[in-house]
XYZ file of C-alpha atoms in Angstrom:
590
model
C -55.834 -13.362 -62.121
C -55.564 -10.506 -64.495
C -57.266 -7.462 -63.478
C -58.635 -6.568 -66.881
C -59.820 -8.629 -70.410
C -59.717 -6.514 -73.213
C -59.457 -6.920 -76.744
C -60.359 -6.030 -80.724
C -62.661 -7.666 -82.936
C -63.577 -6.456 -85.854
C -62.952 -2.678 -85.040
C -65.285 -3.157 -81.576
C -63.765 -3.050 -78.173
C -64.565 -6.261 -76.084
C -64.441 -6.695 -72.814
C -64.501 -10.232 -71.090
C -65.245 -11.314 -67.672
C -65.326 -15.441 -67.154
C -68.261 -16.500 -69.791
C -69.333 -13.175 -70.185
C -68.339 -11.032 -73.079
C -69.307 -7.268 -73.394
C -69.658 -5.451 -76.694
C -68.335 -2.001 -75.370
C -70.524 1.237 -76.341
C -67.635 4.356 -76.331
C -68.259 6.672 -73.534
C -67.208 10.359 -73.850
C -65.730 9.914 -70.469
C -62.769 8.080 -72.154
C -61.416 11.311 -74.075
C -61.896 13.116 -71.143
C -60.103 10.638 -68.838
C -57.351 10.198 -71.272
C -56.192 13.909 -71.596
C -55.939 14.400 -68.022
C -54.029 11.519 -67.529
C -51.689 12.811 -70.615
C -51.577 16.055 -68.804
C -49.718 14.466 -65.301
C -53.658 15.024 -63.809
C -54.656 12.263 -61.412
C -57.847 11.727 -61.449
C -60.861 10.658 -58.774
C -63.274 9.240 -60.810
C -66.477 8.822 -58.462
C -70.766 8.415 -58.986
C -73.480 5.722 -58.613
C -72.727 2.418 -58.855
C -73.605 0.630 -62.164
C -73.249 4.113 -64.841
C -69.974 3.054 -66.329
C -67.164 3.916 -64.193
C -64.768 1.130 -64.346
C -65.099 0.498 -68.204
C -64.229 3.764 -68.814
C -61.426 3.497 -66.720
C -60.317 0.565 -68.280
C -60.989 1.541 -71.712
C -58.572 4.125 -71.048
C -55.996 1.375 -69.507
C -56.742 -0.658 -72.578
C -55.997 1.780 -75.048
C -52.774 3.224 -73.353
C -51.649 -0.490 -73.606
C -52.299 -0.115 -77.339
C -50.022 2.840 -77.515
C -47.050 1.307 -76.281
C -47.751 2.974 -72.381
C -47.897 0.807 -68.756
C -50.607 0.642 -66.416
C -49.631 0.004 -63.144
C -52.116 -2.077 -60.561
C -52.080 0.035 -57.622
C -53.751 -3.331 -55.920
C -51.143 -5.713 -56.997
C -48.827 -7.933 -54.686
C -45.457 -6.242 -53.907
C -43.799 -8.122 -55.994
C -45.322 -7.687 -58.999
C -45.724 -3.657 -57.941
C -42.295 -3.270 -58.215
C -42.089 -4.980 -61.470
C -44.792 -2.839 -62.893
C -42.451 0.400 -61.849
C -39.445 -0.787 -63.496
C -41.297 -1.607 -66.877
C -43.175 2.089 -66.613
C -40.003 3.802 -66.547
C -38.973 1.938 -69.733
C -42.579 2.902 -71.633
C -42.929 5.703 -73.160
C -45.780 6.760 -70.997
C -48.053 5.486 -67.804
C -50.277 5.606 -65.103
C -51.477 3.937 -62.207
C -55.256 2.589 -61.194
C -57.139 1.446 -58.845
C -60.746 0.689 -58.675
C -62.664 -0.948 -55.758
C -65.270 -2.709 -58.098
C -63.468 -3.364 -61.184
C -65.772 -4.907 -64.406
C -65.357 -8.240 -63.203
C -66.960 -7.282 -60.361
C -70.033 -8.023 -61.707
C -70.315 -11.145 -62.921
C -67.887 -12.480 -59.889
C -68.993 -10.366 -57.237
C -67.852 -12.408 -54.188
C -64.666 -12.465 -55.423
C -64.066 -9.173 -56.890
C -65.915 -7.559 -54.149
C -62.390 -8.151 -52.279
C -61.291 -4.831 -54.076
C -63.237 -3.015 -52.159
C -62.894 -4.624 -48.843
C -58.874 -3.919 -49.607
C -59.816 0.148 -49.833
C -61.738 0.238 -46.790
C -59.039 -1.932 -44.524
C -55.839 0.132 -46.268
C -57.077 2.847 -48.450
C -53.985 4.284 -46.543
C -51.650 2.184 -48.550
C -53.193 2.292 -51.741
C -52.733 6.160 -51.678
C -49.704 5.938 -50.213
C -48.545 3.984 -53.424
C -50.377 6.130 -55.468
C -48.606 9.224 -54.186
C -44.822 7.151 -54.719
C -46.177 6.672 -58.547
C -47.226 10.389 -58.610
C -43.423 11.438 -57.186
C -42.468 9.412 -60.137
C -44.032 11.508 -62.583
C -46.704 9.083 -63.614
C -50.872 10.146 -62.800
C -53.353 8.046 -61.291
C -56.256 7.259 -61.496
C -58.712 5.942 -58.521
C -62.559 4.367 -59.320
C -65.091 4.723 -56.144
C -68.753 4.652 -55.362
C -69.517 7.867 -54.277
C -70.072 5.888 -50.629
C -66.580 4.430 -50.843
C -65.392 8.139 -51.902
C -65.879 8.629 -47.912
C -62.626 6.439 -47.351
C -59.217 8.589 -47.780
C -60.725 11.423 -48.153
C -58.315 13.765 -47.315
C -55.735 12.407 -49.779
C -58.381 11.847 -52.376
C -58.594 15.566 -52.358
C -55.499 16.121 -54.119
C -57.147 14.434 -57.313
C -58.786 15.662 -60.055
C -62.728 14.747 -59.439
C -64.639 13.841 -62.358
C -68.434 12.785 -61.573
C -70.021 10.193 -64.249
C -74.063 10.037 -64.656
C -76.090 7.893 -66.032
C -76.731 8.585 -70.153
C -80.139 7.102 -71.623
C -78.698 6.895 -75.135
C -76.111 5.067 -73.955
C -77.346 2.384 -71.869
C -79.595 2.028 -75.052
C -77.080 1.285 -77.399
C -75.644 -0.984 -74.600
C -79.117 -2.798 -74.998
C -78.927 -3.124 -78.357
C -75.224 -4.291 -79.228
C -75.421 -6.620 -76.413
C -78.475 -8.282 -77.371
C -78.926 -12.067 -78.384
C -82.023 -10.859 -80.129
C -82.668 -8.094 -82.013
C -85.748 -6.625 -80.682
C -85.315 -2.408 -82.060
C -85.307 0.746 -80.574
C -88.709 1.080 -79.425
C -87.865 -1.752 -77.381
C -84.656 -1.129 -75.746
C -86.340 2.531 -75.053
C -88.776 1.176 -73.122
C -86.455 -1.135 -71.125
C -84.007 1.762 -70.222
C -86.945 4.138 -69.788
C -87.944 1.998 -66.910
C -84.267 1.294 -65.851
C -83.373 4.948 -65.964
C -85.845 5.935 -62.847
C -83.863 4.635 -60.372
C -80.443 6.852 -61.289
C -78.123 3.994 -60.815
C -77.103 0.487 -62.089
C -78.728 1.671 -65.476
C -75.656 0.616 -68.320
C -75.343 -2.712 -66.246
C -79.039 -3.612 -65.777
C -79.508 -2.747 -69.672
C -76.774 -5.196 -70.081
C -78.327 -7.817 -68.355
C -82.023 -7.811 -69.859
C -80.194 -7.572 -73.086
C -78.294 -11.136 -72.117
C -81.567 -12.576 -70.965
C -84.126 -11.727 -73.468
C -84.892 -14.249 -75.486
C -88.189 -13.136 -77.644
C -89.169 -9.808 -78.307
C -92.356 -10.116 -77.322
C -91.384 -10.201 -73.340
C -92.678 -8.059 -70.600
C -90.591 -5.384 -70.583
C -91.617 -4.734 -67.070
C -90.473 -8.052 -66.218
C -87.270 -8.530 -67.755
C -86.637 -4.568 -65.866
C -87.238 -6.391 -62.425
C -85.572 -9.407 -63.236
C -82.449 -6.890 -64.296
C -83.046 -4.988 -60.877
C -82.712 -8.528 -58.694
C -79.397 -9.617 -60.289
C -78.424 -5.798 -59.827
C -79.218 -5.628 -55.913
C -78.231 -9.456 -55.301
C -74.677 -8.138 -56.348
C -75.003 -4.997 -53.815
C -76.229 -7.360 -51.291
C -72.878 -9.077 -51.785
C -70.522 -5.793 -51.646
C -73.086 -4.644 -48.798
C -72.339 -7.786 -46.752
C -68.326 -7.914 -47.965
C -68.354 -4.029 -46.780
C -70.179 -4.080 -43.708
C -70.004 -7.227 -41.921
C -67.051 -9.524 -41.875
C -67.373 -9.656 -37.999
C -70.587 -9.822 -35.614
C -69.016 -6.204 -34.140
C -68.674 -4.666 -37.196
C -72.509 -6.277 -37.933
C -73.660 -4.227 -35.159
C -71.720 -0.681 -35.871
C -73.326 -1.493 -39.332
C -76.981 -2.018 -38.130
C -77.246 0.529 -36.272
C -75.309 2.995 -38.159
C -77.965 2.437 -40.856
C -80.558 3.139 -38.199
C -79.362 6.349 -37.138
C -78.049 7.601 -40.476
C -80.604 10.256 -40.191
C -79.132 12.158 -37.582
C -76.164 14.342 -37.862
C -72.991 12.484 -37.702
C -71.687 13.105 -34.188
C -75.072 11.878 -33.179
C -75.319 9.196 -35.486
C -71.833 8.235 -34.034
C -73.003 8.422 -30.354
C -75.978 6.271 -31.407
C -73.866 3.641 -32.885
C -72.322 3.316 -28.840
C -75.645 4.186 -26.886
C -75.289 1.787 -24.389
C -71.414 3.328 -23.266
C -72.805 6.987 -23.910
C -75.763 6.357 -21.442
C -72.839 5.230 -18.831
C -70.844 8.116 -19.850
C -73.170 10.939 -19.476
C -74.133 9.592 -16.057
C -70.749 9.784 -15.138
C -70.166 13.136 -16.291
C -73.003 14.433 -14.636
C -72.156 13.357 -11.154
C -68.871 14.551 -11.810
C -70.389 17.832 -12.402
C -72.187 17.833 -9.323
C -69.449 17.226 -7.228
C -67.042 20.194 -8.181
C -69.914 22.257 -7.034
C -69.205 21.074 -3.828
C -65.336 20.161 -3.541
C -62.445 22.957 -3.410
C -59.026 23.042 -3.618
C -57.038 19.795 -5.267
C -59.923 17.598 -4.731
C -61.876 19.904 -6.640
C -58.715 19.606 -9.574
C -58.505 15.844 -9.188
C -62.463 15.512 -10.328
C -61.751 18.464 -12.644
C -59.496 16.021 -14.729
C -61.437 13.004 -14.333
C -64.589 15.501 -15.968
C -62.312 15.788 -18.926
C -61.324 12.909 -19.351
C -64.990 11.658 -19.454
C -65.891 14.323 -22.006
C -62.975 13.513 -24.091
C -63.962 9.914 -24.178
C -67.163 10.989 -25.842
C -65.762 13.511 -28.217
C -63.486 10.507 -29.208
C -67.237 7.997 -29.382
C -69.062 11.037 -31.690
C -66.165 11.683 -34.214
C -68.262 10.136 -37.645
C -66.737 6.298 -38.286
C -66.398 6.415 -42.068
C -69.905 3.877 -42.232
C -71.620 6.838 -40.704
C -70.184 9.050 -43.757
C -70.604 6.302 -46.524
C -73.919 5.767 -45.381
C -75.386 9.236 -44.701
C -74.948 10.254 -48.510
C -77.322 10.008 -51.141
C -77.619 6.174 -52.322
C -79.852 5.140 -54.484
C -83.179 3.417 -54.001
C -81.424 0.090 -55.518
C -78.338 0.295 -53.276
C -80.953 1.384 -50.292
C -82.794 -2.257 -50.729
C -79.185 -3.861 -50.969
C -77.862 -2.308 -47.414
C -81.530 -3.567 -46.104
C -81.231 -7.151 -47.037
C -77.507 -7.316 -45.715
C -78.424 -5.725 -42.498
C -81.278 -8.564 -42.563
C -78.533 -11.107 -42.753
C -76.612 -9.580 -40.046
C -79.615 -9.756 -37.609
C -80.028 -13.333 -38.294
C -76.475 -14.454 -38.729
C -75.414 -12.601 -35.262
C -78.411 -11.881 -33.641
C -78.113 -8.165 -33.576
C -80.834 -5.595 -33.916
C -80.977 -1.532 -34.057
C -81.188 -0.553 -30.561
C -83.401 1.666 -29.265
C -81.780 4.789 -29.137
C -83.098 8.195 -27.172
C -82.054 11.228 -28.933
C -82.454 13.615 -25.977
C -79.511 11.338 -24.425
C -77.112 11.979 -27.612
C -77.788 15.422 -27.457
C -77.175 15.666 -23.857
C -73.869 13.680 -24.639
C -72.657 16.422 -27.121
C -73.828 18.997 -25.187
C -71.731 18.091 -22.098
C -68.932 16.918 -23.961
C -68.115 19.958 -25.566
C -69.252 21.840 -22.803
C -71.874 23.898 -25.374
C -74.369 25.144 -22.456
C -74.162 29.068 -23.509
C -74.921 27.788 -27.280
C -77.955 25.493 -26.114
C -78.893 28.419 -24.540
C -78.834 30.820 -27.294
C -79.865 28.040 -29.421
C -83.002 28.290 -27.090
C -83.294 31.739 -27.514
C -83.251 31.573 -31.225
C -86.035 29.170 -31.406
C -88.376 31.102 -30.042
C -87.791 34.377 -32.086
C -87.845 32.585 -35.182
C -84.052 32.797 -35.985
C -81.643 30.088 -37.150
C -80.480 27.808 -33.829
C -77.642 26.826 -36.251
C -74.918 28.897 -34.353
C -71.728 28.185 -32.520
C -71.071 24.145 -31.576
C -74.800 24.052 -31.810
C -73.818 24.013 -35.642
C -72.622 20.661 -35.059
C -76.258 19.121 -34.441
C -77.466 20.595 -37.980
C -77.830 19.267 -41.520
C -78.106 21.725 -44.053
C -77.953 24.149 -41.891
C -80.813 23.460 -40.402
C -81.749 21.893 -36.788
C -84.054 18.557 -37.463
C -87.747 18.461 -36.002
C -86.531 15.466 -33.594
C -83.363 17.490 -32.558
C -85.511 20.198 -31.307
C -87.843 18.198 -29.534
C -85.016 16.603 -27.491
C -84.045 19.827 -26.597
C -87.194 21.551 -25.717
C -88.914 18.084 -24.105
C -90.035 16.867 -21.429
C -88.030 19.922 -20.356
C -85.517 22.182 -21.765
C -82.038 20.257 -21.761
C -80.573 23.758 -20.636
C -82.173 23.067 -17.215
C -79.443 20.303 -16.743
C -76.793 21.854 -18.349
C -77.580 25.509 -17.680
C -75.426 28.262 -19.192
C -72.759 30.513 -17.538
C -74.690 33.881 -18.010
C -76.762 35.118 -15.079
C -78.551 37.495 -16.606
C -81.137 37.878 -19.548
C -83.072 35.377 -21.211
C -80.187 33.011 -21.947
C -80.302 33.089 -17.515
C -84.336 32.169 -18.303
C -83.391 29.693 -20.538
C -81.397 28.057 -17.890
C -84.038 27.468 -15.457
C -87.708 26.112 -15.084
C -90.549 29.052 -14.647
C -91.421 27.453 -11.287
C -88.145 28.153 -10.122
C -88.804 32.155 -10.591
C -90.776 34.382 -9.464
C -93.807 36.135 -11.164
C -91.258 39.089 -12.143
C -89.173 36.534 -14.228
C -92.103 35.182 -15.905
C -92.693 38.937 -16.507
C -89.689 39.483 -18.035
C -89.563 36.655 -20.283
C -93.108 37.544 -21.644
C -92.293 41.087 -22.191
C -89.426 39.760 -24.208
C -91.392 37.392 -26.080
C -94.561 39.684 -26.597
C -91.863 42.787 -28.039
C -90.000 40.189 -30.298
C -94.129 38.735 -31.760
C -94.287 42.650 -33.012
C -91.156 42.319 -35.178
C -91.481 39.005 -36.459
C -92.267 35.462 -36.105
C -92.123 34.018 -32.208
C -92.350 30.251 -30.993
C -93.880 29.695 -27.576
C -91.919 26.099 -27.337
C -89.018 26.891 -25.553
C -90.926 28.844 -23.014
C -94.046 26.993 -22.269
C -93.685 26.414 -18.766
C -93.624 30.092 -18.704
C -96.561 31.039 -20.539
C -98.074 28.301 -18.702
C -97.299 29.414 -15.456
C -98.627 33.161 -16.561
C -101.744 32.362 -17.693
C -102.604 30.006 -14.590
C -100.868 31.416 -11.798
C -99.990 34.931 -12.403
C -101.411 38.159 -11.139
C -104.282 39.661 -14.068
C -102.010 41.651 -15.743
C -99.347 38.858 -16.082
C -102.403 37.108 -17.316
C -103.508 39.969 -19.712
C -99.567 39.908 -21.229
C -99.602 36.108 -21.868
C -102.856 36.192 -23.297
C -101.060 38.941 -25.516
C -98.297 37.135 -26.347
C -99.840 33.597 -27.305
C -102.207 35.631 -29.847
C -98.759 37.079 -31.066
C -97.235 34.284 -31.532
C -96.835 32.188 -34.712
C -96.107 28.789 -32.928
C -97.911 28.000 -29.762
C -98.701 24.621 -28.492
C -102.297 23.356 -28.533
C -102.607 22.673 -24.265
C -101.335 26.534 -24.308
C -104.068 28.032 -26.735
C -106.180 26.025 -24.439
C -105.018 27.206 -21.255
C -105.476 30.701 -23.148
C -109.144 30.329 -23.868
C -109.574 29.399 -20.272
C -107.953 31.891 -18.922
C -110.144 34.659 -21.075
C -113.044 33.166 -19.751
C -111.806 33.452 -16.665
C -111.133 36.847 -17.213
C -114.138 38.032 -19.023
C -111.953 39.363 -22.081
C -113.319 39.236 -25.337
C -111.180 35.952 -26.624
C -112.559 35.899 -30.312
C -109.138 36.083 -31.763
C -107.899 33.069 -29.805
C -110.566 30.842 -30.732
C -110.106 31.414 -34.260
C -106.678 30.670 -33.898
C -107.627 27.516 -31.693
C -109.788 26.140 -34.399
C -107.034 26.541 -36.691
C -103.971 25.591 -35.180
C -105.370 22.768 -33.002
C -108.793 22.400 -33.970
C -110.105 19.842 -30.925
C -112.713 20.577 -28.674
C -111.904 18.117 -26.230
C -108.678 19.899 -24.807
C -110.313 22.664 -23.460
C -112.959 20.104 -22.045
C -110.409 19.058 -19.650
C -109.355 22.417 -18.539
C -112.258 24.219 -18.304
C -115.432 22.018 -18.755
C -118.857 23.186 -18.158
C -117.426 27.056 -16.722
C -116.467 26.893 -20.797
C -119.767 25.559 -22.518
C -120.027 28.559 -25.085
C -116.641 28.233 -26.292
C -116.668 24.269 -25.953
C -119.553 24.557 -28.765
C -118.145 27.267 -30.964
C -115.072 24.921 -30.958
C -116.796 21.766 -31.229
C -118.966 22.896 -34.406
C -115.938 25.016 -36.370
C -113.510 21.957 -35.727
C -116.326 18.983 -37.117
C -117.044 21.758 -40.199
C -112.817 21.474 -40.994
C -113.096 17.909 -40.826
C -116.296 16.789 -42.547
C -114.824 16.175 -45.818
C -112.144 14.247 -45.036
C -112.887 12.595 -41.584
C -115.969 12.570 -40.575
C -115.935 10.261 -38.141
C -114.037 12.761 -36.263
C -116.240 15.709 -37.457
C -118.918 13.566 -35.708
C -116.947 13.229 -32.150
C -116.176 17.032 -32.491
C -120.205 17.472 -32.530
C -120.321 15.138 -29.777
C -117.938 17.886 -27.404
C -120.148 20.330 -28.744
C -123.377 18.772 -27.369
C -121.164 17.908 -24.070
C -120.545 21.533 -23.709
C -123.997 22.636 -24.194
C -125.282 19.781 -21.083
C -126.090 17.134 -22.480
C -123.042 14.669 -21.727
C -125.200 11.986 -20.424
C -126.761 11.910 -23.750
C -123.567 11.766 -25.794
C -122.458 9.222 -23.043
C -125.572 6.550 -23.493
C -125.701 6.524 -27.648
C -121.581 7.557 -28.963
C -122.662 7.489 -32.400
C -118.849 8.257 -33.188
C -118.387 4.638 -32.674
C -120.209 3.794 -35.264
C -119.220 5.809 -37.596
C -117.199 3.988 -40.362
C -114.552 5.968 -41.999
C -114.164 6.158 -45.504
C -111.124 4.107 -47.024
């Protein structure tokens, strides 16, 4: 089977594929393509799927052919490879390709989806040809999806990159010298305006309602979704070629596409939950015992400790599905991994597994032994700094630490409680242990720090709740007086903590104004500081009750009505509220 069908008519380049025959539109790419390859350049030619890569590609092929030059098949048998190299060195010029979904790709896509099933098992080998023709002195040129761009990647950096986009103007003129029917321009701009939204698949999908139109006075809307179905049917197919030619690989691909939102060494980790779970509970009693062995006992557990972590450095290195999949695909593509992960849960009955991200963290954590950067990680959390530093680095995307990420950290606990840092001294020692397992003069300190780091910028009460906590309900009154101080300060506090601050300034008989606008603000619910305080708090229980229903009139008021209902519960009349609830019913507005 030849890998490409190109020929003249009439002045026009044609390409054929089976039955199909393609009136090709020139792409500037071509030029461009051409005087690299002229040059010696190789050339990594890489984007969405569906904007025009392979024709270009082979539009360059076709024309070297038509200047006397060779194009060797980087994918061909070994045979004919060899062939190929002895005719090149007789032409006056050529180059090599490969591309993992040639043109025929898409109108035989279970077949020619075997190109790219041949780059992820042995991308290895195609480069390693590639670099012979190279040594040679001919260029080459390789065709990827920007997710199969993942595979190789270190030898596809040699290459020249080149980047194609989708063009409007072209994918029109694809509409219209394609077409059975002439239907004009107005036409074919509405079809591609449609088309061109989604960023990818556009000169193929304007091919295709081109092919299938058959009156010009057709939905345009519908012949665009009819275009979109054949276009994700055929991802479906490279999705399922890809991603799931065994029931194991099914699973890494299910619930790689699950986690894909976390970092990779997390996202890897997920992929294996069920052997990190047994890992990390491994390593941790290994932990606990070289506290308490010496000498070459001690050593002997020492080893096995590594050994365990190295195991799960080895389970969080990114598999390349976690790379292909983590980049930015397109909504079409998106749909297409969906419906082949579908297939896989019903052809091999697996299903994402749920997966707790305080566990993967954990697992990194221990595994690269990154206590002193939790810590500090910790530490910059609550002062409003970036916890992107040292192997915490690892964890972030953008240089930034996800929502979720620092959740798992922070609750139920901080993780730095299990795997506490090495420095005794300071708030990274703080960060290390719960409040309840300090005195009042640690709770002291950590406030202090906290209160003098609110006055130079922006502070987060997170990481140390249980010490703020602990202050306001268990410490002396001028521990008390300092929390109070620092939860106004801060610019993050938790809503049970502004609560417990209220409380406590009632207890105290300080003037707690301040707070309860900040209450209403931040947390705006009544019913909080119901349970902590009840009827010792009825005049702040109303001001809170009334302020919180007036934010949420407009938009809820349902719940403006419940927030009137605390009100009324903190002024006595509970058994009132109790007997009638008109909250219940209250009907929310749609």
């Amino acid at each position: 089977m030849a890998v490409y069908h190109f020929s003249r008519r009439g002045g026009d380049l044609i390409f054929r594929a089976g039955d199909q025959e393609v009136n090709v539109v020139h792409l500037q790419l071509v030029e461009e393509l051409l005087k690299l390859l002229e040059k010696g350049i190789s050339v990594l030619l890489t984007g969405p799927h569906g904007v025009g890569k392979s024709i270009a590609a082979y539009t360059a092929a076709y024309l070297t052919l038509e200047r006397g030059g060779v194009v060797i098949d980087l994918a061909s048998d070994t045979t004919t490879f060899a062939e190929y190299l002895r005719i090149a060195k007789r032409a006056k010029w050529a180059f090599a390709i490969f591309d993992a979904t040639p043109p025929q790709f898409y109108s035989e896509s279970e077949i020619w989806s075997e190109h790219a099933t041949l780059w992820r098992d042995r991308c290895g080998q195609i480069m390693a040809r590639a670099d012979y023709v190279r040594r040679l002195g001919f260029p080459a040129v390789v065709v990827l999806a920007s997710d199969l761009a993942t595979r190789c990647r270190k030898e596809l950096a040699q290459y020249e990159k080149i980047t194609t986009t989708p063009d409007v103007k072209i994918a029109e003129e694809i509409f219209l010298r394609n077409g059975d029917v002439f239907c004009g321009e107005d036409y074919a701009g509405e079809v591609v305006k449609r088309l061109a939204h989604f960023g990818e698949g556009l000169y193929f999908m304007a091919y295709h309602v081109a092919k299938t139109l058959h009156y010009c006075d057709e939905d345009p809307e519908q012949r665009v979704k009819s275009a979109i179905d054949a276009y994700v049917e055929r991802l479906t197919t490279l999705a399922r070629a890809l991603y799931i030619n065994t029931c194991t690989a099914a699973r890494v691909f299910v619930q790689a596409l699950a986690a894909r939102g976390l970092p990779p060494p997390l996202a890897s980790l997920a992929v294996h939950h069920d052997v990190v779970d047994t890992r990390i509970r491994s390593l941790e009693k290994l932990s606990s015992l070289l506290d308490k062995l010496s000498g070459p006992h001690r050593e002997y557990v020492k080893i096995l400790a590594l050994q365990a972590a190295e195991e799960l450095k080895r389970l969080m290195r990114p598999h390349w599905q976690i790379k292909a999949l983590s980049g930015g695909l397109g909504p079409l593509y998106e749909e297409a991994l969906k419906k082949a992960a579908e297939e896989a849960v019903k052809k091999c009955g697996v299903k994402p597994a749920e997966v707790k991200i305080r566990a993967l963290v954990k697992a990194f954590v221990i595994a690269h032994e990154a206590g002193d950067d939790l810590a500090k990680a910790i530490i910059a959390i609550a002062v409003g700094e970036n916890p992107c530093q040292g192997k915490i680095k690892a964890l972030c995307r953008g240089d930034t630490l996800q929502e979720e990420i620092i959740h798992a950290i922070l609750y139920p606990t901080r993780l730095s409680v299990e795997i506490p840092p090495s420095e005794k001294k300071g708030l990274m020692f703080y960060a290390g242990l719960r409040a309840e397992e300090v005195s009042e003069k640690g709770w002291i300190e950590v406030l202090n720090y906290l209160y003098e780091a609110s006055e130079r910028g922006r502070v987060d009460l997170r990481p140390f709740r249980d010490y703020v906590d602990h202050a306001l309900r268990s410490g002396s009154p001028i521990t008390k007086r300092l929390a109070l101080a620092a939860v106004q300060n801060a610019a993050v506090v938790p809503g049970d903590l502004l609560a417990q601050a209220l409380v406590t300034a009632v207890e105290l008989g300080v003037d707690y104004e301040s707070l309860l606008d900040k209450y209403v603000e931040t947390v705006g619910d009544a019913s909080l500081v119901v349970e902590k305080c009840g009827e010792k708090c009825g005049d702040v229980i109303i001001v809170v009750g009334v302020a919180s229903a007036a934010r949420r009139a407009k938009e809820t008021p349902c719940d403006a009505l419940r927030q009137l209902e605390i009100a009324l519960i903190g002024a006595g009349y509970a058994d009132v509220v109790n007997k009638y609830q008109p909250h219940r019913r209250c009907i929310q507005p749609i």
